[in-house]
Structure formats: structure tokens, C-alpha cells
Coordinates of N, CA and C in Angstrom, one line a residue:
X1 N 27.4 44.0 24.8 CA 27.5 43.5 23.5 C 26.0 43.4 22.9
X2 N 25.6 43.8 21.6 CA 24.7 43.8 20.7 C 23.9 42.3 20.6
X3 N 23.0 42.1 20.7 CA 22.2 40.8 20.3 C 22.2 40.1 18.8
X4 N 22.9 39.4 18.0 CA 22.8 39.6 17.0 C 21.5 39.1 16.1
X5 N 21.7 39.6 14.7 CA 20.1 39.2 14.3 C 20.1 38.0 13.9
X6 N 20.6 37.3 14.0 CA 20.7 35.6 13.8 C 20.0 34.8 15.3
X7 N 20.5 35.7 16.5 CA 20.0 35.1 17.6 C 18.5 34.1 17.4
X8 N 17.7 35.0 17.4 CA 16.3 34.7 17.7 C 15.9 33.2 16.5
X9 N 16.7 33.4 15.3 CA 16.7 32.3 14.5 C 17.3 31.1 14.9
X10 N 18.5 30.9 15.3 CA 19.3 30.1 16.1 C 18.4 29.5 17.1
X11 N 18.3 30.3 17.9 CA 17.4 30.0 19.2 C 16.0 28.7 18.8
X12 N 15.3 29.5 17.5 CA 14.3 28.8 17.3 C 14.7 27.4 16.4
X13 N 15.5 27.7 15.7 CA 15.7 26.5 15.1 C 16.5 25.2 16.7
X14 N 16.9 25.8 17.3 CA 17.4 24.7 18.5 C 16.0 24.2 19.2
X15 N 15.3 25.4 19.3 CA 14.3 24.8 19.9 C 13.2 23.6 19.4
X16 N 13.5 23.7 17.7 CA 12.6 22.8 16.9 C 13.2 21.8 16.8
X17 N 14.8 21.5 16.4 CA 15.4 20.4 16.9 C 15.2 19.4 18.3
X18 N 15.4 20.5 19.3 CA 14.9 19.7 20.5 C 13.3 19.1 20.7
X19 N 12.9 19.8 19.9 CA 11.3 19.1 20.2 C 11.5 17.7 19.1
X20 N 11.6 18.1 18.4 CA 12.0 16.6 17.3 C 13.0 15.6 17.8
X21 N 13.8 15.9 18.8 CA 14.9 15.3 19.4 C 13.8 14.0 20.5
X22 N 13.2 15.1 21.0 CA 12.8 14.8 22.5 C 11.2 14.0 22.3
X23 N 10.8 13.9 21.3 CA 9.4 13.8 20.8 C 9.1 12.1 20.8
X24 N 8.1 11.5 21.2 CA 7.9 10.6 21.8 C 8.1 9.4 20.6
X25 N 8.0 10.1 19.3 CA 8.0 9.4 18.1 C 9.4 9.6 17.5
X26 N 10.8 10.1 18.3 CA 11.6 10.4 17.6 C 12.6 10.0 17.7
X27 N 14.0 10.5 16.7 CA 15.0 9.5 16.7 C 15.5 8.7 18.1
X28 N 14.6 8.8 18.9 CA 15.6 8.0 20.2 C 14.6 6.7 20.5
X29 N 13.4 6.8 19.5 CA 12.6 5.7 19.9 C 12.6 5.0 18.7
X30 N 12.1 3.3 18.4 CA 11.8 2.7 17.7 C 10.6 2.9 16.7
X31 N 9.9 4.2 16.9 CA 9.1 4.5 16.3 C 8.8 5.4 15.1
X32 N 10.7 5.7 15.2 CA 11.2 6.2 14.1 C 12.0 5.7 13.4
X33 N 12.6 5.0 13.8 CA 13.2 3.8 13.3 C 12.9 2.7 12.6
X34 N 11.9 2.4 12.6 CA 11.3 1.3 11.9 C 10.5 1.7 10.7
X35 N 9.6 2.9 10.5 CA 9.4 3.4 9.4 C 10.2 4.1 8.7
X36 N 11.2 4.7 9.2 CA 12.5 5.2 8.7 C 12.6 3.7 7.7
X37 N 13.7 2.7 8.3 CA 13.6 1.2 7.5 C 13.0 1.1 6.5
X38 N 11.8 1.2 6.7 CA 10.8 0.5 5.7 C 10.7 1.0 4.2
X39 N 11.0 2.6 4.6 CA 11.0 2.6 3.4 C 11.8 2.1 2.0
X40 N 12.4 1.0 2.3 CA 13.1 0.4 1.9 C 12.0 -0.4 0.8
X41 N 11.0 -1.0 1.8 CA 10.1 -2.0 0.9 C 9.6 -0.8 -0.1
X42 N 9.1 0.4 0.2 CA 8.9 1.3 -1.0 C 9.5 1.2 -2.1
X43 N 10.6 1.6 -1.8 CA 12.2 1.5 -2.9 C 11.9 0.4 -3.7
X44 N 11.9 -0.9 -2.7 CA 12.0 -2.1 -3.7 C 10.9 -2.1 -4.5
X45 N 9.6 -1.7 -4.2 CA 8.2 -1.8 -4.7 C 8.2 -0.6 -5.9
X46 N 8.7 0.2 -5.8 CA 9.0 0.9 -6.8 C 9.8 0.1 -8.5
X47 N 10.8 -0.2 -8.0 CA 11.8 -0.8 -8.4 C 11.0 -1.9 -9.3
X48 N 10.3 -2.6 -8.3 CA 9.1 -4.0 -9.0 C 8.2 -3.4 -10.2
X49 N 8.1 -2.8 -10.4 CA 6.7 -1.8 -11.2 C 7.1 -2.5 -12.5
X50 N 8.7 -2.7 -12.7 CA 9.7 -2.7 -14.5 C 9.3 -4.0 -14.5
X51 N 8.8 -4.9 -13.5 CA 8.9 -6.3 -13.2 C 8.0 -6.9 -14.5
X52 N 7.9 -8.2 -14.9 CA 7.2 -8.8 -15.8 C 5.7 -9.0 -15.1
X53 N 5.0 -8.6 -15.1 CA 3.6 -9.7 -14.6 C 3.3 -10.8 -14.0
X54 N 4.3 -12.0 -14.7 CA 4.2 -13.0 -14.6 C 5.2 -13.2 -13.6
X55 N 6.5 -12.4 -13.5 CA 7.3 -12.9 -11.8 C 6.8 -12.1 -11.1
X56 N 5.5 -11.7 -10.7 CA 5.0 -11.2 -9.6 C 4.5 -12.0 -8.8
X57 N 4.3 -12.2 -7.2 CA 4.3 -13.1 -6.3 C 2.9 -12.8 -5.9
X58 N 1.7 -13.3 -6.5 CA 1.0 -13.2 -5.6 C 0.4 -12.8 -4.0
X59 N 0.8 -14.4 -3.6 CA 1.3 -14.1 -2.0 C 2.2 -13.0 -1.6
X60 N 3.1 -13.1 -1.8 CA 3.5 -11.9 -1.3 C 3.1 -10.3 -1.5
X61 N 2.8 -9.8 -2.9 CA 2.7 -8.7 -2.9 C 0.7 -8.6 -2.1
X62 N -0.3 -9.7 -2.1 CA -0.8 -9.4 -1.4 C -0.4 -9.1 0.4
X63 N 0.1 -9.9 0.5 CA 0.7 -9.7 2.6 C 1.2 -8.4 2.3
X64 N 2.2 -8.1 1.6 CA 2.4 -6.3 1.7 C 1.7 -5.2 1.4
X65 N 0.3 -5.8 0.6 CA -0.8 -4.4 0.8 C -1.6 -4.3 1.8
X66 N -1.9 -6.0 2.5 CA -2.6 -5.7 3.8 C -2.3 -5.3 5.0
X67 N -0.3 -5.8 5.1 CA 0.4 -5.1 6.0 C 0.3 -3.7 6.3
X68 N 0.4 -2.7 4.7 CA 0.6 -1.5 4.1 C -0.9 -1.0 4.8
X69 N -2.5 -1.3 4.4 CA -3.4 -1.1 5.0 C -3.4 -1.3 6.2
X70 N -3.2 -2.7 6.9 CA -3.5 -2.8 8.6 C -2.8 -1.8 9.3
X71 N -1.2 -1.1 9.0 CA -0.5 -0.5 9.7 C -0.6 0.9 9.4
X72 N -1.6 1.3 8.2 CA -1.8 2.4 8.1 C -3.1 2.8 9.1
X73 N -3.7 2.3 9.3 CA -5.3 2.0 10.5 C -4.2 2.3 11.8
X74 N -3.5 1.5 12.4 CA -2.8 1.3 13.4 C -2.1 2.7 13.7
X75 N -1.5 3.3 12.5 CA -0.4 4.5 13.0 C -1.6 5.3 13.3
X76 N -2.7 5.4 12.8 CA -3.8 6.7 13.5 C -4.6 6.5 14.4
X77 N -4.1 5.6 15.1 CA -4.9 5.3 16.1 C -4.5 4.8 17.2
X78 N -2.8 5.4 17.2 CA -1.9 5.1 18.6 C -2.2 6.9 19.1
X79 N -1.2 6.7 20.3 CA -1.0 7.8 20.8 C 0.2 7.7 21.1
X80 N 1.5 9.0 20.4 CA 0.8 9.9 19.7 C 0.6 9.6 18.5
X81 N -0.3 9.7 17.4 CA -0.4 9.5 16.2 C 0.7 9.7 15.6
X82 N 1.5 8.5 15.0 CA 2.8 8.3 13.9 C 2.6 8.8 12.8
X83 N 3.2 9.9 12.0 CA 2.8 9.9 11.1 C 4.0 9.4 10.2
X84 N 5.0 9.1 10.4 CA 6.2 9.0 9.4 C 5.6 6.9 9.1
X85 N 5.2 6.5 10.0 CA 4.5 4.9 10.5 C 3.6 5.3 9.2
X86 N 2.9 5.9 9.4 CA 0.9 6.5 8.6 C 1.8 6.6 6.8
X87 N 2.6 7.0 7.0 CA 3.3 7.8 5.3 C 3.8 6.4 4.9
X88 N 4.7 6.0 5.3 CA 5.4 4.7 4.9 C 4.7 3.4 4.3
X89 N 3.6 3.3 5.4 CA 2.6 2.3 5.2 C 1.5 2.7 4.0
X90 N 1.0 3.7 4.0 CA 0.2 4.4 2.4 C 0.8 3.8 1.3
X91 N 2.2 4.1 1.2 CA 3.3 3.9 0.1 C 3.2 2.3 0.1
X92 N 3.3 1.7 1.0 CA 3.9 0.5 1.2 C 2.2 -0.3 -0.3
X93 N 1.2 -0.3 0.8 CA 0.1 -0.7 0.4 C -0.2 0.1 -1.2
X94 N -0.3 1.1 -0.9 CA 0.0 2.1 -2.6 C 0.8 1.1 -3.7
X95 N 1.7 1.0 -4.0 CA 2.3 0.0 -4.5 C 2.1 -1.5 -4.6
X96 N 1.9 -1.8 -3.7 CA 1.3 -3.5 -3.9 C 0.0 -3.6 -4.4
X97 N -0.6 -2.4 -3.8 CA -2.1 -2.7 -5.0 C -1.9 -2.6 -6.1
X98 N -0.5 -1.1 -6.7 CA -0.4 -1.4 -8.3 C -0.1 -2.5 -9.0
X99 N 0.6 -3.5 -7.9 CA 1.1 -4.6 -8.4 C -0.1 -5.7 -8.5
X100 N -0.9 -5.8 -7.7 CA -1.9 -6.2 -7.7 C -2.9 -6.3 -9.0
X101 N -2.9 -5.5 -8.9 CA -4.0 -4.4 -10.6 C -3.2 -5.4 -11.7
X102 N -1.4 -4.7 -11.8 CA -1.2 -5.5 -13.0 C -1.7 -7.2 -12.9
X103 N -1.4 -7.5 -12.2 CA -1.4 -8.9 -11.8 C -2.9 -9.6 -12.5
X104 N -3.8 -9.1 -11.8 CA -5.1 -9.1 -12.2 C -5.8 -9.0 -13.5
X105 N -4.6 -8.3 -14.4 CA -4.6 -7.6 -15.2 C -5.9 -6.0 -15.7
X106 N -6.1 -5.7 -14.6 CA -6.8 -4.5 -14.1 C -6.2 -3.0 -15.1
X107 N -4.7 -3.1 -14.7 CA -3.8 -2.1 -15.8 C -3.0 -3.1 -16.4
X108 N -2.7 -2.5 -17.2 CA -1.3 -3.3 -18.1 C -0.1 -2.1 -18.1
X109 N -0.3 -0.8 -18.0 CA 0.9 0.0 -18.2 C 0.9 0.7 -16.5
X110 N 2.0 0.9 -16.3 CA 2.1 2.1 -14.9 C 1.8 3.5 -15.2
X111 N 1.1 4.1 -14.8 CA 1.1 5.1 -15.3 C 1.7 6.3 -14.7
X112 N 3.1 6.1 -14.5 CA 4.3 6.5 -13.5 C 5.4 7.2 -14.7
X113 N 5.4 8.7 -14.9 CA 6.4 9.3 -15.9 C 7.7 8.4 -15.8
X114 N 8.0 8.1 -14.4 CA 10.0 7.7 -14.3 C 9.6 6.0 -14.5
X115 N 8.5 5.6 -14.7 CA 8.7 3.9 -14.9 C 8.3 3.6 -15.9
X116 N 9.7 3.4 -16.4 CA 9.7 2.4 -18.0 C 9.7 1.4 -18.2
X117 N 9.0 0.6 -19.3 CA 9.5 -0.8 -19.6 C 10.9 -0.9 -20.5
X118 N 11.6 -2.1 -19.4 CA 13.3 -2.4 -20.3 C 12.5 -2.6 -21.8
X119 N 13.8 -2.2 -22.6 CA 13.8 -2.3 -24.1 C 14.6 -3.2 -24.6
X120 N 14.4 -4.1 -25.3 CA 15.3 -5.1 -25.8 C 16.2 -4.6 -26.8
X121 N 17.1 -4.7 -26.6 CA 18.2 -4.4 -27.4 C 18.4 -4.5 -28.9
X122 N 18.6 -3.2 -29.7 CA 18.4 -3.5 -31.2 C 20.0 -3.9 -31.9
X123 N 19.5 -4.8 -32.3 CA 21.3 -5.4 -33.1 C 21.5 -4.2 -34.1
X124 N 22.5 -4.0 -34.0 CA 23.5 -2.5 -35.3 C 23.6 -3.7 -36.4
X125 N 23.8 -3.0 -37.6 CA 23.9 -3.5 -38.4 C 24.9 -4.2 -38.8
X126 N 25.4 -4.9 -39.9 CA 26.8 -5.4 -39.7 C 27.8 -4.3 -40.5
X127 N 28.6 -4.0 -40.2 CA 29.8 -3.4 -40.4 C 30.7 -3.5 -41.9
X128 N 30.6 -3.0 -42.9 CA 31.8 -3.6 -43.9 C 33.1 -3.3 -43.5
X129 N 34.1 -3.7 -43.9 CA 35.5 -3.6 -43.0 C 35.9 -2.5 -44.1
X130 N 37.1 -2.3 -43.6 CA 37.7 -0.8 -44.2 C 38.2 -1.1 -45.5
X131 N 38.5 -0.7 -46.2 CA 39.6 -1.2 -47.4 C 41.3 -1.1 -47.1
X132 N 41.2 -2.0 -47.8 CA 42.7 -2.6 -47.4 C 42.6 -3.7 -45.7
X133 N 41.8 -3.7 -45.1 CA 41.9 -4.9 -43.7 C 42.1 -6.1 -44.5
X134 N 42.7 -6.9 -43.7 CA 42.5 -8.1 -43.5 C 41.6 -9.0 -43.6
X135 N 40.8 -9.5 -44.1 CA 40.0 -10.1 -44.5 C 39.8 -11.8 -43.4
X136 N 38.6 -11.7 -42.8 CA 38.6 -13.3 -42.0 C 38.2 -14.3 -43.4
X137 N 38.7 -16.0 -42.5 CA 37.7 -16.7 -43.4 C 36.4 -16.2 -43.6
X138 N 35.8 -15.9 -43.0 CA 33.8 -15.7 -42.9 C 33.7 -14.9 -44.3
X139 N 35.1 -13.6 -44.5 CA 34.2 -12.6 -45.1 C 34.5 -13.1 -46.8
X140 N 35.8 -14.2 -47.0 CA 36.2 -14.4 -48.2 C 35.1 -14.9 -49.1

């Protein structure tokens, strides 16, 4: 039987899976798992950007840019060097400093295409009724 030409591709994609499988940073350790997680606080920090200024937490969004910085230092300087740890944490601190800035009032706008500020809602005008309806007290 013929070797087919898919073999050699097959083959190498198993073998890249298994390295990623088996990899000291990978899904079978907590070291993927936990920045995997995190990026959750991205999400939310993203999400905060629409926030008002004024409900921004001080305290808090500083402890998440120093966390974001200390654990960005930390992923390059384990063995083996984390990088999914190193990416999460950039973002993490990335963000809290924007929040920071506004806060400080450093920026006033995000300068993020997908982050808008909510719009207050414009009232429609009022409606004349049809001819011939019914008529409320209000409109007699």
C-alpha cells in the first residue's frame, strides 16, 4: 500500500500536539490553567473602559496593575519561561494603567475603535393619534 500525502502532515501535526500536550507549561499543569483563567480579569478590564471615572476603584484597579507588572517580571524569569503567564499579565496591567490614566485624569477618552461611551437615550417625539381614534382625557 501507497503512503498517502496527508501522512507526513498527520504525523507532524501529532507530533506538535504531543509536544504541547507533554510541555511542562501545558494543559496537564496549573501553569496553564491559571493564565488560561485570568483572562477573565482582561475581559472584565476591557468591559470597565465604558465605566464612569468616578466608579472606578482606586485600590483596586491599582493592586491589578501591580499584580499585572509583578507577574509579568515573574513569568520571565521561571523556568521554563511562561509565556501564555507573560501575555495575560501585560494585558492584565495594560488595562489598569488605562484605568489609572482616566482616573488621574491623564486621558479622558479610550483611544480604543470598539470602546464607546453609552449614549443617553433620545425621547421620540410625541405622536399625534390617527384620525378618527379615540381620544384620552389628556388629549381633549
Amino acid at each position: 500500500e501507497t503512503p498517502s500525502l496527508l501522512h507526513p502532515v498527520v504525523m507532524s501535526s501529532a507530533s506538535r500536539f504531543s509536544a504541547f500536550w507533554n510541555h511542562p507549561a501545558g494543559p496537564k499543569t496549573i501553569h496553564f490553567w491559571a493564565p488560561a483563567m485570568k483572562w477573565g480579569l482582561v475581559i472584565a478590564g476591557i468591559n470597565d473602559l465604558n465605566r464612569p471615572v468616578d466608579k472606578i476603584s482606586l485600590p483596586q484597579t491599582s493592586a491589578l496593575a501591580a499584580t499585572g507588572l509583578i507577574w509579568s517580571r515573574y513569568a520571565t524569569q521561571i523556568t521554563p519561561v511562561n509565556y501564555s503567564l507573560l501575555s495575560v499579565n501585560i494585558f492584565v496591567a495594560l488595562t489598569s494603567c488605562i484605568q489609572l490614566a482616566r482616573k488621574y485624569g491623564l486621558i479622558d477618552t479610550v483611544p480604543l475603535p470598539f470602546v464607546t461611551k453609552k449614549q443617553e437615550p433620545v425621547a421620540s417625539p410625541p405622536v399625534a393619534p390617527a384620525l378618527g381614534a379615540p381620544q384620552t382625557k389628556n388629549q381633549q
